[in-house]
Amino acid sequence: MEKLVAITACPTGIAHTIMAAEALRRVAAMKGHDLRVETQGSEGVKTPLSDDDIAAASAVILAADIQVDESRFEGKPVTRVSTARAIRDTEAVLDAAVAAASGSAHGASGSTHGANGSTHGANGSAHAANGSARAEAPVASASTAAAAAAAPAPAASPAGKGLLVAVTACPTGIAHTFMAAEALTRAARAAGYEIRVETQGSVGAKNALTAEEIQKADAVIVGADTHVALDRFAGKRLLQTSVGEALKKADQVVTRALSLPEPESAPDLGHRVAQAKAQLKEKQSGPYKHLLTGVSFMLPLVVAGGLIIALSFVFGIEAFKEPGTLPAALMQIGGQGAFTLMVPVLAGYIAYSIADRPGLTPGLVGGLLASQLNAGFLGGIVAGFLGGYVARWIRDTVRLPANLEGLKPVLVIPLLSTLVVGLLMIYVVGKPVSAIMTGLTDFLRGMGGTNAVALGALLGAMMAIDMGGPVNKAAYTFSVGLLASSTYTPMAATMAAGMVPPLGLALATVIARNRFTAQEREAGKAAAVLGAAFITEGAIPFAAQDPVRVIPAAVLGSAVTGALSMGLGCGLRAPHGGVFVLAIPNAVSPLGVYLLSIVAGTVVTALALVVLKRPIAPPVAPPPARP
């Protein structure tokens, strides 16, 4: 064990000063060294080193980006590094200081001087030469800092016990995110486990976890002070904690994660539906995945806005036109509030899916411009893809010195990407897309008779053909996007048709029990609830067992429902919720024929299943045993 002292200092004396001090203390304690740290900054000196501390120290670490008075350390070996190096490569810095102390003890007296250059020796130790030990701890270059910013790649498990996966994230996503990743990596190795750590930093996710790694993991650790999506960890032991605890108490966090009980098994059908959804999501890639990410974040705004607008109609279809009334307030919240944010959020999170956090600003601004230019949801989609790819190109192309890298996510990328996307939306994209959107809206509003029936049948068939897959989502996204243009009939046809496959299967398990196993008949009860809630995926387990018969029956019933809904002029203002939103007055109109179209499609699907499926032969009883 060595006695060490250190000074950390950055121009402000706030973020990097404190983080470097914390990293040095933590790693020194893990390695069994006694370290005292003094911090210096704009607010003066904190936790100053005493003369006794300095006299007892065998080496000094100066982690500073500003000038520091070194006169009081005369005769002591000094290792000089930047605060960024102390934060990101803490162990190497401490090892260099300890090596310098050892060299000073065995060589001639003299100071140990930090010098620019690479650390010599295979193990990075300093060499005593000419009576003077030299600890070379270079300041990281831009490329080195960028590499260090990523979570360290874990070595193979020494004991081969298993695999852990983790996610670390802090609000800024700069230092604590990567320090916590490093701490968890060391703690997992000490416990004999391999670990993969995904860092969600200021310029996006690094070392993203794959589905295969998550599936193999013994436990999942999420050390974050910001939102982290947890749906991909369903069915795994999951420990959620703060990034600070993951940093300071990494060994305890690892132990707690491994001691968690295994999750309880989900109900049979629900578990299979969740697996089907996960598999569909895993298959999503490229532009399709980015589009669905935007739709998923936009959806709550559309649902809330549509239902609040429908509530304003309870007082009369035109009651909101009277200023100062409750209907007017409801229309302001739903129409001018939630629906105004619909396209910007769609664009923002398409860009987020492409470029992570750097894409959010240009996407949101581009989406807002699309709304102002009357380009609708089509303009929002274009703005989202523009914002994402421009931000990602800037993120991956622009290189700054290491000490300026922190400016990229807060200044360089938002400024340049927003400027480019905004100019393109105003001068290139806006007017053509607005003309397309206007033409599409006018066509749909003026459509009637055979055209409406045909479009409804097409949307209905698309909702059932892959039950939550790309075709289903394409029809759904098209219908949701038209809500911002006050075009409600496609949405009504889409939701009604999406309810039919699980409802039809549930009805078939009742009226044709001999065509289904006991397990399928039991699952039919749950499918009825899922169908009523507009969860088309409730039919996937049945389709997986017998796709040749189940899928055509579902497509037929959904096409009938979609055609009836569109042909009868049914409109829906809330894009989700199934039958549970129909109790709200004016959420759908006309209500009676809308329910009739759902019932008709459900019956058609059930009858088609009766025709297509064959009765299951009863089990043959074993012959009686001979006496």
XYZ file of C-alpha atoms in Angstrom:
627
model
C 0.000 0.000 0.000
C 1.265 3.454 -0.941
C 0.456 6.810 0.614
C -0.407 9.233 -2.182
C -1.643 12.795 -2.493
C -3.343 14.408 -5.461
C -4.630 17.728 -6.731
C -7.453 17.968 -9.263
C -8.228 21.260 -10.991
C -10.158 22.451 -14.041
C -11.001 26.019 -15.128
C -14.396 26.047 -13.396
C -13.463 23.767 -10.547
C -16.849 22.094 -10.676
C -17.513 19.135 -12.957
C -14.177 17.678 -14.060
C -12.408 18.684 -10.858
C -14.873 16.822 -8.654
C -15.238 13.842 -10.979
C -11.493 13.359 -11.261
C -11.133 13.513 -7.476
C -13.945 11.020 -7.013
C -12.480 8.616 -9.563
C -9.018 8.742 -8.001
C -10.377 8.159 -4.474
C -12.548 5.252 -5.576
C -9.886 3.413 -7.576
C -7.208 4.039 -4.928
C -9.461 2.495 -2.286
C -10.105 -0.524 -4.521
C -6.352 -1.018 -4.996
C -5.610 -0.589 -1.282
C -3.807 2.762 -1.440
C -4.177 5.682 0.975
C -4.973 8.765 -1.135
C -5.720 12.359 -0.052
C -7.112 14.684 -2.728
C -7.220 18.467 -2.837
C -9.570 20.133 -5.349
C -8.926 23.580 -6.844
C -11.168 25.758 -8.952
C -12.998 29.041 -9.343
C -14.361 28.805 -5.796
C -10.957 28.229 -4.221
C -9.336 25.230 -2.597
C -11.414 22.411 -1.122
C -10.100 19.661 1.205
C -6.582 21.190 1.240
C -3.567 18.950 1.726
C -1.694 19.498 4.974
C 2.092 19.575 5.310
C 1.898 16.238 7.123
C -0.103 14.692 4.242
C 2.514 15.808 1.740
C 5.448 14.745 3.914
C 3.982 11.251 4.353
C 3.166 10.797 0.666
C 5.416 8.670 -1.497
C 4.115 10.225 -4.741
C 1.974 13.076 -6.063
C -0.671 13.106 -8.781
C -1.502 16.411 -10.474
C -4.705 15.998 -12.521
C -5.068 19.560 -13.727
C -6.085 21.569 -16.772
C -4.822 24.845 -15.233
C -1.558 25.974 -13.654
C -0.963 24.493 -10.179
C 1.732 25.565 -7.722
C 4.104 22.598 -7.354
C 6.673 24.179 -5.024
C 5.355 22.375 -1.935
C 5.977 18.987 -3.594
C 9.719 19.472 -4.077
C 11.533 16.175 -3.777
C 8.392 14.121 -4.447
C 7.797 12.111 -7.643
C 5.007 13.889 -9.549
C 2.703 12.346 -12.170
C 0.976 14.980 -14.309
C -2.176 14.228 -16.307
C -5.312 16.042 -17.476
C -8.558 15.752 -15.536
C -10.047 13.860 -18.482
C -7.262 11.255 -18.250
C -7.779 10.946 -14.507
C -11.488 10.341 -15.056
C -11.269 7.891 -17.917
C -7.995 6.048 -17.280
C -7.848 6.256 -13.503
C -6.197 2.916 -12.843
C -3.330 3.595 -15.250
C -2.730 7.003 -13.669
C -2.534 5.471 -10.188
C -0.276 2.674 -11.401
C 2.063 5.233 -12.946
C 2.207 7.183 -9.667
C 2.879 4.028 -7.636
C 5.598 2.974 -10.086
C 7.142 6.431 -9.811
C 7.123 6.127 -6.029
C 8.844 2.752 -6.198
C 11.443 4.064 -8.636
C 12.116 7.051 -6.427
C 12.592 4.809 -3.414
C 15.144 2.591 -5.186
C 16.919 5.134 -7.367
C 18.875 8.248 -6.661
C 17.095 11.104 -4.956
C 15.256 13.560 -7.151
C 11.886 14.534 -8.366
C 9.830 12.387 -10.633
C 8.814 14.501 -13.567
C 5.840 13.935 -15.856
C 6.784 14.203 -19.495
C 4.813 14.231 -22.704
C 4.941 11.034 -24.679
C 3.949 7.447 -24.362
C 4.318 5.436 -21.188
C 7.281 3.111 -21.606
C 7.446 -0.530 -20.716
C 5.012 -3.304 -21.430
C 3.311 -2.792 -18.120
C 3.367 0.987 -18.297
C 5.700 1.325 -15.325
C 8.129 4.237 -15.041
C 11.850 3.556 -15.142
C 14.504 4.929 -12.810
C 17.250 6.431 -14.895
C 20.281 8.615 -13.962
C 19.046 8.807 -10.387
C 15.674 10.129 -11.456
C 12.454 8.195 -11.985
C 10.308 9.393 -14.852
C 6.536 8.756 -14.831
C 5.191 9.492 -18.250
C 1.414 9.958 -18.203
C 0.415 11.561 -21.486
C -2.608 13.770 -21.933
C -5.099 11.893 -24.089
C -5.420 12.955 -27.699
C -8.843 13.456 -29.270
C -8.893 9.928 -30.640
C -7.642 8.444 -27.395
C -10.252 10.324 -25.396
C -12.958 9.158 -27.732
C -11.841 5.580 -27.334
C -11.627 5.955 -23.585
C -15.129 7.385 -23.506
C -16.536 4.065 -24.594
C -17.141 1.486 -21.921
C -14.107 -0.765 -21.569
C -14.273 -4.072 -23.322
C -14.421 -6.749 -20.654
C -11.897 -9.486 -20.491
C -12.959 -13.082 -20.386
C -14.386 -14.258 -17.111
C -11.615 -15.651 -14.963
C -13.828 -18.200 -13.320
C -16.236 -18.701 -16.229
C -19.247 -18.236 -13.982
C -21.492 -16.406 -16.434
C -22.418 -13.139 -18.080
C -23.827 -9.856 -16.805
C -25.170 -7.008 -18.913
C -25.564 -3.413 -17.799
C -26.636 0.037 -18.938
C -25.186 3.236 -17.468
C -26.518 6.726 -18.130
C -26.345 10.124 -16.446
C -28.082 13.373 -17.461
C -25.061 14.780 -19.293
C -23.744 11.398 -20.401
C -20.098 12.436 -20.232
C -18.075 11.394 -17.190
C -20.251 9.553 -14.659
C -21.720 7.353 -17.382
C -18.310 5.965 -18.354
C -16.883 5.921 -14.828
C -19.841 3.808 -13.664
C -19.306 1.464 -16.620
C -15.660 1.073 -15.675
C -16.510 0.438 -12.015
C -19.095 -2.226 -12.896
C -16.632 -3.880 -15.254
C -13.994 -4.153 -12.488
C -16.524 -5.408 -9.934
C -17.892 -8.053 -12.309
C -14.406 -9.283 -13.160
C -13.572 -9.508 -9.479
C -16.693 -11.636 -8.993
C -15.644 -13.914 -11.849
C -18.191 -12.762 -14.417
C -17.947 -11.422 -17.920
C -19.872 -8.192 -18.412
C -21.089 -6.104 -21.327
C -21.906 -2.471 -20.510
C -23.918 -0.201 -22.780
C -23.223 3.480 -22.130
C -25.945 5.937 -23.073
C -23.836 9.067 -23.362
C -24.153 12.558 -24.716
C -23.479 11.445 -28.282
C -25.618 8.315 -28.193
C -25.392 4.727 -27.059
C -22.041 2.955 -27.231
C -21.453 -0.807 -27.051
C -25.201 -1.408 -27.530
C -26.357 -4.705 -26.046
C -27.591 -7.315 -28.496
C -30.633 -9.506 -27.986
C -28.353 -12.547 -27.804
C -26.264 -11.031 -24.995
C -29.365 -10.089 -23.034
C -30.782 -13.582 -23.510
C -27.572 -15.204 -22.164
C -27.157 -12.820 -19.230
C -27.556 -14.055 -15.663
C -28.734 -10.601 -14.559
C -29.187 -7.053 -15.816
C -27.946 -3.902 -14.065
C -29.309 -0.481 -15.000
C -27.308 2.294 -13.313
C -28.986 5.438 -14.572
C -30.275 8.826 -13.501
C -32.193 9.223 -16.769
C -34.892 7.165 -18.470
C -33.755 3.826 -19.857
C -36.189 1.620 -21.796
C -36.546 -1.703 -19.983
C -38.848 -3.676 -22.284
C -35.932 -5.551 -23.881
C -35.010 -6.981 -20.443
C -38.393 -8.662 -19.866
C -38.021 -12.002 -18.118
C -34.525 -11.267 -16.758
C -33.348 -10.491 -13.237
C -33.133 -6.710 -13.290
C -31.556 -4.354 -10.747
C -32.225 -0.631 -11.168
C -30.028 1.822 -9.303
C -28.516 5.263 -9.676
C -25.379 5.919 -11.683
C -23.762 7.201 -8.474
C -24.311 3.936 -6.635
C -23.088 1.947 -9.635
C -19.943 4.068 -9.514
C -19.259 4.116 -5.776
C -20.625 0.716 -4.700
C -20.143 -1.340 -7.828
C -19.272 -4.539 -5.953
C -22.455 -4.317 -3.855
C -24.537 -3.598 -6.955
C -23.171 -6.689 -8.713
C -23.818 -8.852 -5.646
C -27.393 -7.556 -5.293
C -28.142 -8.153 -8.971
C -26.940 -11.749 -8.782
C -28.925 -12.413 -5.597
C -32.255 -11.356 -7.116
C -34.833 -14.141 -7.498
C -35.706 -15.397 -10.944
C -38.792 -13.611 -12.393
C -42.083 -15.426 -12.101
C -43.372 -17.096 -15.225
C -45.922 -15.103 -17.195
C -49.367 -16.543 -18.083
C -49.102 -18.845 -21.059
C -50.784 -16.760 -23.778
C -49.511 -13.450 -22.451
C -45.975 -14.824 -22.379
C -46.239 -16.065 -25.951
C -47.674 -12.753 -27.132
C -44.824 -10.885 -25.414
C -42.305 -13.182 -27.089
C -43.960 -12.612 -30.463
C -43.801 -8.847 -30.002
C -40.145 -9.046 -29.004
C -39.323 -11.152 -32.070
C -41.141 -8.714 -34.352
C -39.275 -5.813 -32.792
C -35.935 -7.604 -33.136
C -36.569 -8.065 -36.865
C -37.201 -4.367 -37.355
C -34.250 -2.577 -38.849
C -33.257 0.430 -40.892
C -35.791 3.101 -41.870
C -38.745 0.957 -40.820
C -37.417 0.698 -37.271
C -36.796 4.449 -37.115
C -40.304 5.225 -38.363
C -41.924 2.967 -35.779
C -39.856 4.531 -33.013
C -41.284 7.917 -33.955
C -44.821 6.525 -34.130
C -44.534 4.879 -30.707
C -43.535 8.178 -29.060
C -46.177 10.118 -30.987
C -49.009 7.728 -30.148
C -49.722 8.851 -26.552
C -50.117 12.443 -27.768
C -52.576 11.381 -30.453
C -54.568 9.198 -28.060
C -54.760 11.871 -25.367
C -55.488 14.652 -27.841
C -58.159 12.697 -29.702
C -60.000 11.695 -26.557
C -59.906 15.222 -25.119
C -61.286 16.594 -28.390
C -64.016 13.950 -28.232
C -64.836 15.070 -24.683
C -65.357 18.599 -25.965
C -68.046 17.235 -28.312
C -70.041 15.902 -25.345
C -71.369 19.449 -24.926
C -72.274 19.697 -28.619
C -70.419 19.314 -31.892
C -69.758 23.055 -32.162
C -69.806 23.977 -28.460
C -66.028 24.589 -28.499
C -66.526 27.638 -30.704
C -67.853 29.601 -27.709
C -64.804 31.325 -26.089
C -64.212 30.856 -22.370
C -66.277 27.673 -22.069
C -65.111 24.248 -20.931
C -65.533 22.764 -24.441
C -63.299 25.556 -25.786
C -60.669 24.730 -23.139
C -60.832 21.027 -23.984
C -60.403 21.756 -27.681
C -57.441 23.998 -26.894
C -55.779 21.239 -24.858
C -56.451 18.451 -27.353
C -56.341 20.213 -30.698
C -53.979 23.131 -30.166
C -51.874 21.374 -27.531
C -51.485 17.634 -28.035
C -52.170 17.557 -31.768
C -49.779 20.463 -32.396
C -46.984 18.406 -30.815
C -47.862 15.284 -32.776
C -45.746 15.893 -35.902
C -42.731 17.436 -34.076
C -42.578 14.452 -31.721
C -42.896 12.028 -34.639
C -40.003 13.728 -36.424
C -37.946 14.179 -33.263
C -37.997 10.516 -32.299
C -37.405 9.265 -35.830
C -34.226 11.341 -35.698
C -33.546 10.066 -32.154
C -33.747 6.472 -33.383
C -31.196 7.238 -36.108
C -28.671 9.403 -34.247
C -29.651 8.973 -30.578
C -29.777 12.170 -28.508
C -27.912 14.365 -31.035
C -30.780 13.817 -33.485
C -33.535 15.009 -31.172
C -33.116 18.774 -31.641
C -33.019 18.908 -35.464
C -35.837 16.374 -35.615
C -38.123 18.342 -33.295
C -37.427 21.642 -35.041
C -37.869 20.075 -38.485
C -41.154 18.515 -37.391
C -42.455 21.824 -36.086
C -41.548 23.471 -39.388
C -43.399 20.681 -41.217
C -46.533 21.521 -39.204
C -46.162 25.242 -39.883
C -45.666 24.589 -43.607
C -48.809 22.360 -43.719
C -46.680 19.390 -44.769
C -48.446 17.174 -42.200
C -47.184 13.820 -41.062
C -45.453 13.172 -44.403
C -43.372 16.309 -43.873
C -42.680 15.191 -40.304
C -41.369 11.849 -41.537
C -39.071 13.580 -44.026
C -37.871 16.014 -41.340
C -37.174 13.147 -38.946
C -35.012 11.238 -41.393
C -33.206 14.412 -42.440
C -32.529 15.400 -38.830
C -31.311 11.951 -37.856
C -28.943 11.344 -40.726
C -27.542 14.887 -40.716
C -26.903 14.767 -36.954
C -25.308 11.328 -37.200
C -23.039 12.441 -40.033
C -21.886 15.472 -38.041
C -21.398 13.338 -34.915
C -19.266 10.784 -36.737
C -17.366 13.191 -38.997
C -16.542 16.315 -36.999
C -13.467 15.873 -34.828
C -12.549 18.253 -32.017
C -9.640 18.340 -29.543
C -10.188 16.189 -26.472
C -10.841 19.137 -24.173
C -13.537 20.435 -26.566
C -15.347 17.155 -27.169
C -17.962 18.124 -24.586
C -19.091 20.931 -26.910
C -20.213 18.559 -29.650
C -23.484 17.342 -28.105
C -24.521 20.695 -26.629
C -23.359 23.157 -29.280
C -21.811 21.846 -32.503
C -24.277 19.089 -33.455
C -27.513 20.914 -32.454
C -26.453 24.130 -34.165
C -25.255 22.691 -37.463
C -27.871 19.959 -37.834
C -30.794 22.227 -36.945
C -29.569 24.881 -39.368
C -29.237 22.382 -42.227
C -32.585 20.671 -41.579
C -34.434 23.960 -41.100
C -33.164 25.424 -44.361
C -33.966 22.248 -46.277
C -37.494 22.130 -44.858
C -38.202 25.771 -45.741
C -36.597 25.974 -49.180
C -36.692 22.416 -50.535
C -39.040 19.987 -48.774
C -41.935 22.029 -47.382
C -43.931 23.129 -50.435
C -43.817 19.868 -52.463
C -44.750 17.704 -49.477
C -47.491 20.153 -48.484
C -48.997 19.833 -51.973
C -48.898 16.020 -51.747
C -50.509 16.080 -48.309
C -53.259 18.432 -49.425
C -54.050 16.260 -52.436
C -54.153 13.078 -50.335
C -56.436 14.652 -47.734
C -58.827 16.019 -50.329
C -58.979 12.642 -52.058
C -59.780 10.775 -48.843
C -62.406 13.274 -47.750
C -64.133 13.149 -51.120
C -63.944 9.381 -51.420
C -67.183 7.449 -51.224
C -68.949 4.350 -52.426
C -66.796 1.688 -54.028
C -63.519 3.519 -53.434
C -64.163 3.794 -49.697
C -65.103 0.120 -49.446
C -61.994 -0.919 -51.377
C -59.666 1.198 -49.246
C -61.304 -0.101 -46.054
C -60.929 -3.698 -47.206
C -57.269 -3.086 -48.068
C -56.492 -1.491 -44.687
C -58.352 -4.284 -42.902
C -56.485 -7.020 -44.736
C -53.165 -5.311 -44.031
C -53.947 -5.227 -40.294
C -54.471 -9.011 -40.213
C -51.972 -10.400 -42.674
C -48.973 -10.245 -40.329
C -50.683 -9.261 -37.039
C -48.290 -6.597 -35.802
C -45.597 -6.937 -38.425
C -44.419 -4.438 -41.056
C -47.598 -4.564 -43.177
C -49.820 -4.115 -40.129
C -47.757 -1.182 -38.878
C -47.721 0.470 -42.315
C -51.525 0.575 -42.403
C -51.683 1.777 -38.807
C -49.080 4.535 -39.302
C -50.882 5.785 -42.420
C -54.168 6.034 -40.512
C -52.681 7.681 -37.422
C -50.880 10.281 -39.508
C -54.143 11.399 -41.129
C -55.680 12.323 -37.762
C -53.713 15.588 -37.753
C -55.537 16.492 -40.971
C -58.950 15.757 -39.380
C -59.370 12.648 -41.540
C -60.861 10.040 -39.212
C -62.363 7.259 -41.354
C -59.150 5.303 -42.108
C -58.343 5.231 -38.380
C -61.757 3.764 -37.579
C -61.353 1.029 -40.195
C -57.824 0.225 -39.042
C -58.641 -0.164 -35.344
C -61.814 -2.162 -35.966
C -59.995 -4.507 -38.333
C -57.106 -4.918 -35.898
C -59.490 -6.110 -33.198
C -61.055 -8.825 -35.347
C -58.356 -11.597 -35.531
C -58.137 -12.332 -31.771
C -61.889 -11.769 -31.291
C -62.689 -14.152 -34.164
C -60.370 -16.813 -32.770
C -61.882 -16.441 -29.303
C -65.379 -16.921 -30.759
C -64.230 -19.927 -32.792
C -62.870 -21.676 -29.685
C -66.377 -21.414 -28.226
C -68.556 -22.432 -31.194
C -66.166 -25.074 -32.567
C -64.512 -26.516 -29.501
C -63.668 -29.789 -31.253
C -61.308 -27.950 -33.595
C -59.048 -26.655 -30.832
C -56.979 -28.272 -28.107
C -57.810 -27.701 -24.448
C -54.850 -25.334 -24.195
C -56.056 -23.318 -27.214
C -59.595 -23.107 -25.809
C -58.201 -21.706 -22.576
C -56.027 -19.260 -24.487
C -59.109 -18.140 -26.404
C -60.434 -16.452 -23.259
C -57.336 -14.288 -23.010
C -57.428 -13.617 -26.761
C -60.904 -12.123 -26.368
C -59.583 -9.556 -23.876
C -56.583 -8.742 -26.063
C -58.775 -8.301 -29.109
C -61.182 -6.032 -27.278
C -58.169 -3.882 -26.295
C -56.962 -3.677 -29.934
C -53.933 -5.931 -29.458
C -53.840 -7.806 -32.758
C -50.819 -9.798 -31.595
C -53.165 -11.842 -29.398
C -53.810 -13.992 -32.472
C -50.133 -14.710 -33.219
C -49.800 -17.876 -31.074
C -52.777 -19.425 -32.933
C -51.390 -18.369 -36.309
C -47.982 -19.807 -35.461
C -49.575 -23.204 -34.768
C -51.712 -23.291 -37.944
C -50.807 -20.404 -40.290
C -52.324 -21.911 -43.443
C -55.836 -21.801 -41.958
C -55.721 -19.071 -39.316
C -54.178 -16.254 -41.384
C -56.627 -16.460 -44.372
C -59.589 -16.554 -41.962
C -58.277 -13.535 -40.067
C -57.571 -11.581 -43.274
C -61.079 -12.282 -44.582
C -62.790 -11.127 -41.386
C -60.646 -8.003 -41.035
C -61.214 -7.038 -44.684
C -64.976 -7.307 -44.161
C -64.760 -5.109 -41.061
C -62.572 -2.492 -42.741
C -64.833 -2.346 -45.799
C -67.989 -1.955 -43.691
C -66.416 0.711 -41.461
C -65.190 2.854 -44.375
C -68.291 2.244 -46.496
C -70.580 3.350 -43.668
C -68.492 6.462 -43.019
C -67.366 5.621 -39.462
C -64.792 7.993 -38.004
C -62.541 7.496 -34.976
C -60.607 10.233 -33.149
C -58.624 8.014 -30.741
C -56.095 5.677 -32.385
C -55.975 3.047 -29.651
C -57.887 1.498 -26.783
C -60.295 -0.799 -28.589
C -63.820 -1.024 -27.217
C -62.728 0.687 -24.009
C -62.683 4.137 -25.665
C -66.021 3.729 -27.405
C -67.928 4.686 -24.261
C -66.678 8.263 -24.639
C -69.323 10.230 -26.557
C -68.231 11.159 -30.078
C -64.927 9.282 -29.883
C -66.408 7.298 -32.778
C -69.386 8.101 -34.930
C -71.739 6.584 -35.827
C -71.263 4.164 -32.964
C -73.938 1.588 -33.771
C -72.793 0.672 -37.266
C -69.175 0.751 -36.127
C -69.872 -1.942 -33.547
C -71.841 -3.820 -36.199
C -68.812 -3.860 -38.502
C -66.613 -5.302 -35.722
C -69.179 -7.993 -34.916
C -69.562 -8.872 -38.609
C -65.828 -9.335 -39.116
C -65.529 -11.386 -35.920
C -68.303 -13.739 -37.048
C -66.810 -14.088 -40.539
C -63.398 -15.015 -39.068
C -64.944 -17.561 -36.689
C -67.039 -19.179 -39.457
C -64.035 -19.298 -41.775
C -62.086 -21.110 -39.066
C -64.930 -23.588 -38.639
C -64.780 -24.336 -42.355
C -61.003 -24.417 -42.734
C -59.965 -26.234 -39.561
C -60.620 -29.927 -39.126
C -61.920 -31.515 -35.922
C -59.215 -32.840 -33.646
C -59.398 -36.592 -33.178
C -60.117 -37.502 -29.534
C -57.259 -39.246 -27.772
C -57.385 -43.030 -28.069
C -57.780 -44.730 -24.713
C -55.081 -47.312 -23.991
C -56.265 -50.949 -24.058
C -57.075 -52.412 -20.653
C -54.259 -54.297 -19.044
C -54.533 -58.066 -19.210
C -55.079 -59.774 -15.896
